[in-house]
Coordinates of C-alpha atoms and ligand atoms in Angstrom, one line a residue:
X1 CA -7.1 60.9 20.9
X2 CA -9.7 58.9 19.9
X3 CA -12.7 58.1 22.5
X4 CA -15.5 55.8 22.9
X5 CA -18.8 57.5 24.9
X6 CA -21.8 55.2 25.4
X7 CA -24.3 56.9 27.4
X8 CA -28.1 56.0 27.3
X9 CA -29.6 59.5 28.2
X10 CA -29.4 61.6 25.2
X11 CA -29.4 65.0 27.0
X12 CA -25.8 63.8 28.5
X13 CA -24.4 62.1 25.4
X14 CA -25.0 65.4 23.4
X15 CA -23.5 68.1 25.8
X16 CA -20.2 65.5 26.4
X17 CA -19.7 64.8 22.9
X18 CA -19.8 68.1 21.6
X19 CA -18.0 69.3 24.4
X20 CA -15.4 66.7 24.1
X21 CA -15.3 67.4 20.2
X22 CA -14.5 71.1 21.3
X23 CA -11.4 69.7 23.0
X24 CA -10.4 68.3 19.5
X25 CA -10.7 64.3 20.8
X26 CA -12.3 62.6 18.0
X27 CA -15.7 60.8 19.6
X28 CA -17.6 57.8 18.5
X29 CA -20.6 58.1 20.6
X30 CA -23.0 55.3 21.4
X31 CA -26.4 54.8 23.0
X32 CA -26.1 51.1 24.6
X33 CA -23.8 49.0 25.9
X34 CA -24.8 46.7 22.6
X35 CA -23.5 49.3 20.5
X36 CA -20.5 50.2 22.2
X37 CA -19.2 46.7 22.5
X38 CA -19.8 46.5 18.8
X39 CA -17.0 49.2 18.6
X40 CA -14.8 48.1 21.3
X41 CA -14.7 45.0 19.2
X42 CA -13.9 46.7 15.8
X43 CA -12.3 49.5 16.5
X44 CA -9.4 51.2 18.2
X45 CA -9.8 53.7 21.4
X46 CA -7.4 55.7 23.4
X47 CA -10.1 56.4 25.9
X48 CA -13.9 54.3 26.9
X49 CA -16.5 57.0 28.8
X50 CA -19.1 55.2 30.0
X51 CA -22.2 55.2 31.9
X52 CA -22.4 52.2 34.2
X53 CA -26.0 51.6 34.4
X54 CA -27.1 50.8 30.7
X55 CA -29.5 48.2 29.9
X56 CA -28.8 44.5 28.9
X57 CA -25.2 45.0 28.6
X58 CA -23.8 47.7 31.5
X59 CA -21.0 49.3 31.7
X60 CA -18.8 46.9 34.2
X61 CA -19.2 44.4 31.3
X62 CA -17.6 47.0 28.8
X63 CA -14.8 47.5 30.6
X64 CA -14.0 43.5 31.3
X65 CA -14.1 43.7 27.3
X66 CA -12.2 46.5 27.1
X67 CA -9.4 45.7 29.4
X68 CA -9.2 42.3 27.8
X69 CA -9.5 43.4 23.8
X70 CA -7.7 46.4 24.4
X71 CA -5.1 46.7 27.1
X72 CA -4.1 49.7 26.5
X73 CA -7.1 51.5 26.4
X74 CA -8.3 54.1 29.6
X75 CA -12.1 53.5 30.7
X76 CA -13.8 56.3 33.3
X77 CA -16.9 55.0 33.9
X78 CA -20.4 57.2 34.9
X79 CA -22.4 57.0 37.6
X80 CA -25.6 58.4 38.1
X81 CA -26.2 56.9 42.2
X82 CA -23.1 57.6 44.6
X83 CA -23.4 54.0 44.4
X84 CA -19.6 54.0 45.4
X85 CA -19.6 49.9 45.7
X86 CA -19.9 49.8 41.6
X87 CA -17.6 52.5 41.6
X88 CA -15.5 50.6 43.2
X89 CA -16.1 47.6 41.6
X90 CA -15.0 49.2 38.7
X91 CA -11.5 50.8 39.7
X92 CA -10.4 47.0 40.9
X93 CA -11.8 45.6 37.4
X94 CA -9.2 48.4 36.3
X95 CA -10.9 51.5 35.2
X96 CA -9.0 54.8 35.5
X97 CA -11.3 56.6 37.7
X98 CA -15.2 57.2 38.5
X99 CA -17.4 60.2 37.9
X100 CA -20.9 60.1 39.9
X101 CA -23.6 62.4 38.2
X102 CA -24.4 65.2 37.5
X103 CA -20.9 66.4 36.9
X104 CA -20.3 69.3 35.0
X105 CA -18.3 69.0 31.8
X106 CA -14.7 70.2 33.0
X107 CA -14.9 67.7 35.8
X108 CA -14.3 65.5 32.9
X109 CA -11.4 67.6 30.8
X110 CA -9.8 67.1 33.8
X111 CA -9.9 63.6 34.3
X112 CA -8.9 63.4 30.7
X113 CA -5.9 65.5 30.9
X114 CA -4.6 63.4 33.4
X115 CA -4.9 60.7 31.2
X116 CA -3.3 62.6 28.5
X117 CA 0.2 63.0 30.5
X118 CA 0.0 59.7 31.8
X119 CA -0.3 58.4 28.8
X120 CA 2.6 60.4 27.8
X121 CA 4.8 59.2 30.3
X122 CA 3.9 55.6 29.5
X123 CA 4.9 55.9 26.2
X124 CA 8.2 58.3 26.9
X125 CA 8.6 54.5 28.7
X126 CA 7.9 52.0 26.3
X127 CA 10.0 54.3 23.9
X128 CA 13.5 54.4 26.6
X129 CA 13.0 50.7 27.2
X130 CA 13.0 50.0 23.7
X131 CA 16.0 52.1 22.9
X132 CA 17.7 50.4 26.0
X133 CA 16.5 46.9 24.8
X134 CA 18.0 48.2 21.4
X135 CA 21.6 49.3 22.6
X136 CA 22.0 46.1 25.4
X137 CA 19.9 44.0 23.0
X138 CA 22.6 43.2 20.8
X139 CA 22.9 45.5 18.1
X140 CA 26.0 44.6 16.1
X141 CA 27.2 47.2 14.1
X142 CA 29.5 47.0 10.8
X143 CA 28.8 47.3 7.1
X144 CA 32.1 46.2 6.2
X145 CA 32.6 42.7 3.8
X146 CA 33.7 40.6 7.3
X147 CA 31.0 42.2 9.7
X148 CA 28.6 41.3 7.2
X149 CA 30.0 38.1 6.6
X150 CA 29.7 37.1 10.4
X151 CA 25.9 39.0 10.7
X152 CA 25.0 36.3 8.1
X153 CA 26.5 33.7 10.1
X154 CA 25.2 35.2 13.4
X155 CA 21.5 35.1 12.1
X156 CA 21.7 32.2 10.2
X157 CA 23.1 29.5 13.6
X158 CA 20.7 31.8 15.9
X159 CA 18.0 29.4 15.6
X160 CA 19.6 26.1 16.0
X161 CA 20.9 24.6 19.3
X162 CA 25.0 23.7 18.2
X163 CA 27.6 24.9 19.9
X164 CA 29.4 28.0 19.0
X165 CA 32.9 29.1 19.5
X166 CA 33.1 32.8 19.0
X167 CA 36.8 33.9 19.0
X168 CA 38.6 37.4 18.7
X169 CA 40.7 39.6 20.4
X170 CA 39.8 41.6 23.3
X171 CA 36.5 43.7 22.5
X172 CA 36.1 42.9 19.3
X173 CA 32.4 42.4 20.5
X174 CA 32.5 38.2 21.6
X175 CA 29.9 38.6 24.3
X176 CA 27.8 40.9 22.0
X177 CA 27.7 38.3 19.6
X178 CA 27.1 35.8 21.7
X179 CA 24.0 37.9 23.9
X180 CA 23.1 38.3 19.6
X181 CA 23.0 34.6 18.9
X182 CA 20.3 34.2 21.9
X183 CA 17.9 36.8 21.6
X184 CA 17.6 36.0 18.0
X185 CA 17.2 32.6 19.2
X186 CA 14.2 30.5 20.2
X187 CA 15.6 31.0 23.9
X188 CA 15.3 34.3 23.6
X189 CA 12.6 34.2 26.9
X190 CA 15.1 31.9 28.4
X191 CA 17.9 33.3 30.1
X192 CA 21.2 34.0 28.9
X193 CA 24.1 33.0 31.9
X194 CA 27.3 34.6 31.2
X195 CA 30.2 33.1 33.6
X196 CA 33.9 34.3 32.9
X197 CA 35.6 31.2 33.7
X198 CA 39.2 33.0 34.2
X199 CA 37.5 35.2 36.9
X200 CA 36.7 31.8 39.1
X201 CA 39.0 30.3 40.9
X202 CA 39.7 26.9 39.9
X203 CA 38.4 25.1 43.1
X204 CA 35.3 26.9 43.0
X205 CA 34.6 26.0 39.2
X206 CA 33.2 22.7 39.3
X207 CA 30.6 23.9 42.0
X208 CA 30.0 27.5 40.1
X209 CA 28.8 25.2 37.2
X210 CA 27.3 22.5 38.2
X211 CA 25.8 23.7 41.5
X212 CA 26.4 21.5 44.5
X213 CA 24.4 19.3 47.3
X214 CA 24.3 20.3 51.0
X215 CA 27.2 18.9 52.6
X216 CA 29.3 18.5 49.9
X217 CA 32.4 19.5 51.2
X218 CA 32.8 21.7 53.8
X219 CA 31.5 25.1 53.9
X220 CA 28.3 23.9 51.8
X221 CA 26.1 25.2 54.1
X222 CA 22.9 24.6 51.7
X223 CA 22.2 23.4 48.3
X224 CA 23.5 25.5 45.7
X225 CA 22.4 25.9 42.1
X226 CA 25.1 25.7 39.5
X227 CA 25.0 28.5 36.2
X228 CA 24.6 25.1 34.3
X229 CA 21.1 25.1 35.6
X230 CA 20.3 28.5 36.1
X231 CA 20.8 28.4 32.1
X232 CA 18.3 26.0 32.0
X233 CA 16.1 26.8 28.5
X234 CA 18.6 29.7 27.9
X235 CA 21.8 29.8 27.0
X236 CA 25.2 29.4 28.8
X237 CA 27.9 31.7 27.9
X238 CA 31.2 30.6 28.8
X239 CA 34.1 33.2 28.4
X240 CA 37.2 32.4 28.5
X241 CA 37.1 28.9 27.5
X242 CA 40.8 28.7 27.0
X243 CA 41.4 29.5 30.9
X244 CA 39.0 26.1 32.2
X245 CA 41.4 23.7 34.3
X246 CA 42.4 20.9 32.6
X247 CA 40.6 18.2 35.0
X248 CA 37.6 19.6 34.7
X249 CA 37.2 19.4 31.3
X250 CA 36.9 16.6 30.7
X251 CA 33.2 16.6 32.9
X252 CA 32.7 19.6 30.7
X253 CA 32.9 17.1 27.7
X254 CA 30.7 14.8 29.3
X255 CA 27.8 17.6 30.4
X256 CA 28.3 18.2 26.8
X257 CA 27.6 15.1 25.3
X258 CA 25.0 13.7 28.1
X259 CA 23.2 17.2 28.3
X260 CA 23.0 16.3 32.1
X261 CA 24.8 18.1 35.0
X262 CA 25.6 16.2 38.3
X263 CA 25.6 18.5 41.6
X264 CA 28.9 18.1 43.6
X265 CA 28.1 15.7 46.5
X266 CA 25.1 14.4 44.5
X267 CA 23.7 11.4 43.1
X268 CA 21.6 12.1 40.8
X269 CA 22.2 13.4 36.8
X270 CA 20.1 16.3 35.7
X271 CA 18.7 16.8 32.4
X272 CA 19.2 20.0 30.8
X273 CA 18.0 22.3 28.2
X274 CA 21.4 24.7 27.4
X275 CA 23.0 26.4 24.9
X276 CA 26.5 26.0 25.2
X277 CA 28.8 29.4 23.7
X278 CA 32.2 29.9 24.0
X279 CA 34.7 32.7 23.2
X280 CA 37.9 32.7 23.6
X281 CA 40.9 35.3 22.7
X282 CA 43.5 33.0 22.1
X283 CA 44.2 30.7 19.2
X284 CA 42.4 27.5 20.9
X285 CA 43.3 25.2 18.3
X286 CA 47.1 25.6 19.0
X287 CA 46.6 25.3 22.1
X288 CA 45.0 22.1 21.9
X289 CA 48.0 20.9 19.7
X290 CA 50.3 22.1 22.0
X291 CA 48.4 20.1 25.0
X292 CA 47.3 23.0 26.6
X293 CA 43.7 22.3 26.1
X294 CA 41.8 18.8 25.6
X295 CA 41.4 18.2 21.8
X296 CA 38.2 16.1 22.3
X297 CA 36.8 19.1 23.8
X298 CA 38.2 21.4 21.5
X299 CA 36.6 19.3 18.5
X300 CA 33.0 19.1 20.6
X301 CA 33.7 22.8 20.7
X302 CA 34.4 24.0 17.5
X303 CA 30.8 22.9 16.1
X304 CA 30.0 26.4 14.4
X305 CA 33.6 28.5 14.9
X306 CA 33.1 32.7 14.5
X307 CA 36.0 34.3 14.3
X308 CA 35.1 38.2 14.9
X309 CA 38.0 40.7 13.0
X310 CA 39.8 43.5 14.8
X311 CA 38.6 46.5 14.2
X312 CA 42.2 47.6 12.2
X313 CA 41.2 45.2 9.6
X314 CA 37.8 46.9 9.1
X315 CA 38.6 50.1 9.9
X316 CA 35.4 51.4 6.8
X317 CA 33.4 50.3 9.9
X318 CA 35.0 53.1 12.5
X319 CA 32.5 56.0 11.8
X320 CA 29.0 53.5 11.9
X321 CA 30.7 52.3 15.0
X322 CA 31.8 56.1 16.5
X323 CA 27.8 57.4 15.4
X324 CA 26.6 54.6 17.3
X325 CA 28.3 54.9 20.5
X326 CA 27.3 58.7 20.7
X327 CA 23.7 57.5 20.5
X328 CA 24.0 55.2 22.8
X329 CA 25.6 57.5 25.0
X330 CA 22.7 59.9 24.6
X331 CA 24.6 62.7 22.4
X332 CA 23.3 62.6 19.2
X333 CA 23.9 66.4 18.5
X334 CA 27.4 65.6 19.6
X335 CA 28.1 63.8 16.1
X336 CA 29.3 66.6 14.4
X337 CA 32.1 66.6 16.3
X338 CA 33.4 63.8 14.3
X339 CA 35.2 66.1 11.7
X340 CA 36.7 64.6 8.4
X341 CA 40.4 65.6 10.4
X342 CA 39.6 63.4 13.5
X343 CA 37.9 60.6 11.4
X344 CA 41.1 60.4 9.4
X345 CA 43.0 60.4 12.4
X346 CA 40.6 57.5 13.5
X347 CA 41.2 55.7 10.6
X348 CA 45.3 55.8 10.7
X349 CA 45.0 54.2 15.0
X350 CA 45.4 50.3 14.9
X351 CA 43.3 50.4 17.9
X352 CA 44.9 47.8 19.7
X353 CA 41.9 47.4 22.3
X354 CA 39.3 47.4 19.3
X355 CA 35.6 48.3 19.7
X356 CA 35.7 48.7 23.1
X357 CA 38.6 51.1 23.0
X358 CA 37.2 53.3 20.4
X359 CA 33.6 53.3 22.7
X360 CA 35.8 54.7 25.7
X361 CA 37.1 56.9 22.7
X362 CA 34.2 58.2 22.2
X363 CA 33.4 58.7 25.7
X364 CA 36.3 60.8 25.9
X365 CA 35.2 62.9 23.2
X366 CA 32.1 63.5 24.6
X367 CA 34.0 64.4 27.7
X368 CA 36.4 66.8 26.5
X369 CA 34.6 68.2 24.1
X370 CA 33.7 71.3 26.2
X371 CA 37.1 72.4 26.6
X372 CA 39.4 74.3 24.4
X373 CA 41.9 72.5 22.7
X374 CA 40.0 69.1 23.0
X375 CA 41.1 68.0 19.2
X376 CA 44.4 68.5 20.8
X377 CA 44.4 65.8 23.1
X378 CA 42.3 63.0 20.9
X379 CA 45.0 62.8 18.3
X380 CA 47.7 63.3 21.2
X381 CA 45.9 59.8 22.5
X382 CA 45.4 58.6 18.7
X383 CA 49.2 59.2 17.6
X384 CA 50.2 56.9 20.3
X385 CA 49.7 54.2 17.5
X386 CA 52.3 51.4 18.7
X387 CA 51.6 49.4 15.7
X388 CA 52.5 52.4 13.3
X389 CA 56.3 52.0 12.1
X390 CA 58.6 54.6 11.1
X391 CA 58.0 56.0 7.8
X392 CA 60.8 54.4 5.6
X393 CA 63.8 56.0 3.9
X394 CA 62.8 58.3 1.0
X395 CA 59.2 59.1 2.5
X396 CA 58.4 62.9 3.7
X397 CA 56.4 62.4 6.5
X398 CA 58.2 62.2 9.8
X399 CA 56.9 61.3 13.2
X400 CA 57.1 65.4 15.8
X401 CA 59.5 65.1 18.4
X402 CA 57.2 64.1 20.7
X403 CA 55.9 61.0 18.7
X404 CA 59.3 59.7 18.3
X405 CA 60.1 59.6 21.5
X406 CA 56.9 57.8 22.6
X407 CA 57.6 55.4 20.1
X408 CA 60.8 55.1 21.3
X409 CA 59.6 54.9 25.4
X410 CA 57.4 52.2 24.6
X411 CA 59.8 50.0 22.2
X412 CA 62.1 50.2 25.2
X413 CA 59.2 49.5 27.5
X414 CA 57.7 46.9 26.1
X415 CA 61.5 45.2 25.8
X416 CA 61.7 45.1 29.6
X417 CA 58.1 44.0 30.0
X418 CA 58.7 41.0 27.6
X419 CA 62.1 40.0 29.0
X420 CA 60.4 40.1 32.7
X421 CA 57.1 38.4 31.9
X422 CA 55.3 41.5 33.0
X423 CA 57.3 41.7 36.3
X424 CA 56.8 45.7 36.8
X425 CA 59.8 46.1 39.6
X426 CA 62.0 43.6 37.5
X427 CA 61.1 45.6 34.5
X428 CA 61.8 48.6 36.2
X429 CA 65.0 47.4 38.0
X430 CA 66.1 46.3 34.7
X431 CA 65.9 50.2 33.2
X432 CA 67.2 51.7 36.6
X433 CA 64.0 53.1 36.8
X434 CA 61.5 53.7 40.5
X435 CA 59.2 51.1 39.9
X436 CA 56.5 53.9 40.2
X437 CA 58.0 56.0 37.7
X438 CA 57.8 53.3 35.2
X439 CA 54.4 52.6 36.6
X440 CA 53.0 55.8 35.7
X441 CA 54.7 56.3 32.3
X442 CA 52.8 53.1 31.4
X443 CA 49.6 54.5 32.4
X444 CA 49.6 57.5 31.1
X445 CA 50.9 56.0 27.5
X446 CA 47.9 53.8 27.8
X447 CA 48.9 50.3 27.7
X448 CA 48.1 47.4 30.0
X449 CA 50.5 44.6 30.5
X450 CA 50.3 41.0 31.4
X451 CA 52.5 38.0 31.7
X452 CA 53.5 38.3 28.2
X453 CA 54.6 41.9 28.6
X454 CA 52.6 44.8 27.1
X455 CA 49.5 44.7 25.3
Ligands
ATP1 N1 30.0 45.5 16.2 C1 29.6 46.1 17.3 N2 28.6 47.0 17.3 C2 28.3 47.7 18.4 N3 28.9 47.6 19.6 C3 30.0 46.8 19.6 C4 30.4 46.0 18.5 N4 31.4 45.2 18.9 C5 31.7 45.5 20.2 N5 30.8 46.4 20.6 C6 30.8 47.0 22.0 O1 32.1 47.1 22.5 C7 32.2 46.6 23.8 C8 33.0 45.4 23.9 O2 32.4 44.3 23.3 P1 32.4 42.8 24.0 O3 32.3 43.0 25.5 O4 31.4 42.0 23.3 O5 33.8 42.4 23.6 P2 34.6 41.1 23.9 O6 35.1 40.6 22.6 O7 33.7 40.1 24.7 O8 35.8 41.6 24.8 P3 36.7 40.8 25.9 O9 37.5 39.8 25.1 O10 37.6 41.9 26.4 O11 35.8 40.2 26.9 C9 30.7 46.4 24.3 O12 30.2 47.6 24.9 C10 30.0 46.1 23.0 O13 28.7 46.5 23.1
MG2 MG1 34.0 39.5 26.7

């Protein structure tokens, strides 16, 4: 630790500095406060000692420097009158603490030490934040040809205002690019408004967005600010585009085009500084040819399209991605866990959930890895592959027992699901199974379903 001592009495300065020295802090020692602003001003200190009375330029004036050149930097100042006003004084200007003379040497370590493990817990601080800032902050991942295709595209649209469409199936990382595209961003200091529009329900939409007037409609109790301009000088990150209700979009066009919102139940426009990105996971384009979705909208939407690749078709980026979500998950020394075996197995799952399900992959192998026979169950979870087909007639690998009748549970599974639009008691009546039998066989192979049937 480097340290700054200006004291005028030479008896003092001597004794502390060599004293200090001792200690193994490295000390510039100065006579007046001429000198010592000199340094503050050129060079770099962990800790400022100084007197406070000091001619022409005191020590209260150091540390106004000090706290303004060098932020970072602990000042105790010296006092040779229990003059505990200036003292004072000086703890409110922001010094660390106050010694009044004479004071004998250790009085001093002391002081210093506590420095010392504060200033170890500030930086253990600075470091987590960073490393948090780092993992939330939009760290995309991938070294394969399409990830740094899109991390190209990602950086190079970043700094503009346009419109992006980010599409992709489910957690192949939409929101992380889209959090990417703003802190890279001039908006970064703005803020960045995620709103998922299939989790609103369409009457409340409009008013979600656009923010409403007092007596609006009934129940509008007070004025309420829309994510529109919550967004304002940030950016807006609308999720699940493909879900917005059809008469509303077209005021969606409009805020587009204007850049001005209108409150429900008010007058007058608002002008407004957004970003506008959307994701979507469906194919938005045949949508909008089939009518589903407006095609002017579609068009004003599709300014800078990025389509993000599931992870089976860049599966050269599943270790990278497996490392990093150990880190993040705080168990680094757990990597080695990732044996070539399991990383093969890795590579062979179509991971039909994509990023997302390998990070809850990984979180499972963290998890487990304390019990015996842990390997066991990952590539029990992993040979679950749906997509993986029977090998074909000549080949000598065959599925275990086991795997071929999963496969064959979830071909008749997913059958039912299809032909009942997702209707679990249909489905279930349909097999002549208890609805909650079927219920838990679906859960425990993994799969969600939805109106489509299984995913
Ligand atoms: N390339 C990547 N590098 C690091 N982490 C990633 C990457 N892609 C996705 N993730 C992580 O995977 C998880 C899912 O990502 P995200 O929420 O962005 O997906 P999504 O496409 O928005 O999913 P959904 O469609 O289900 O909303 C997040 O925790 C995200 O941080
Ligand atoms: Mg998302």
């Amino acid at each position: 630790m480097k340290l700054l001592l200006v004291e005028d009495e030479k008896i003092t300065r001597i004794t502390l500095a060599n004293t200090l020295a001792d200690e193994g802090y490295r000390v510039v020692s100065c006579e007046t406060g001429i000198e010592g602003l000199e340094k503050i001003k050129s060079e770099k200190f962990d800790i400022i000692v100084t007197d406070l009375r000091l001619p022409k330029i005191g020590g209260l004036e150091l540390l106004k420097e000090a706290a303004n050149l060098q932020p970072e930097c602990k000042v105790i100042v010296m006092t040779a009158y229990a003059s505990v006003e200036t003292a004072v004084e000086a703890l409110k200007l922001g010094a660390y603490d106050y010694l009044i003379k004479p004071f004998s040497p250790d009085k001093l370590l002391t002081t210093l030490n506590h420095i010392r493990k504060f200033k170890k817990v500030q930086d253990e601080n600075v470091h987590l934040k960073r490393r948090l800032e780092h993992f939330e902050n939009r760290t995309i991942i991938g070294a394969s040809r399409p990830m740094l295709k899109l991390l190209e595209t990602v950086r190079a649209v970043a700094g503009n205002d346009y419109t992006v469409l980010v599409q992709g199936e489910s957690g192949t990382g939409k929101e992380l690019v889209a959090r990417a595209l703003h802190s890279f961003g001039k908006r970064a200091n703005g803020a960045f408004v995620p709103v998922n529009c299939s989790a609103i329900p369409e009457g409340l939409l409009e008013s979600e967005l656009f923010g409403h007037e007092k007596g609006a409609f009934t129940g509008a109790h007070k004025t309420h600010v829309g994510f529109f301009e919550r967004a304002d000088g940030g950016t807006i990150f609308l999720d699940d585009i493909d879900d917005f209700p059809i008469p509303l979009q077209v005021k969606l066009l409009r805020v587009l085009q204007e850049k001005e919102i209108t409150r429900v139940g008010g007058g007058k426009p608002i002008k407004l500084n957004v970003r506008v990105i959307v994701a979507t996971k469906v194919d938005l384009k045949k949508l909008a040819e089939e009518n589903k979705f407006r095609e002017d909208l579609y068009y004003r939407l599709n300014i800078i399209p990025i389509q993000l690749p599931p992870l089976r078709e860049r599966k050269e980026d599943i270790p990278l991605l497996a490392e990093h979500f150990f880190i993040k998950r705080n168990a680094k020394e757990k990597i080695s866990l990732l044996n070539a075996d399991l990383l093969e197995s890795m590579k062979k799952y179509d991971w039909p959930g994509n990023v997302r399900e390998l990070e809850n992959f990984v979180e499972r192998i963290i998890a487990l890895s304390d019990i015996p026979g842990w390997e066991k169950e990952l590539t029990g979870y992993l040979s679950l592959n749906r997509a993986k087909k029977f090998p074909d007639e000549g080949e000598n690998v065959y599925p275990s027992y086991e795997e071929f009748i999963t496969q064959k549970e979830l071909e008749i599974f997913e059958w039912a699901m299809r032909k009942t639009k997702g209707n679990i008691t249909k489905a279930a009546a349909l097999l002549g199974l208890p609805r909650t039998t079927l219920r838990s066989k679906l859960e425990k192979l993994g799969v969600s379903w939805n109106s489509s049937g299984i995913k």
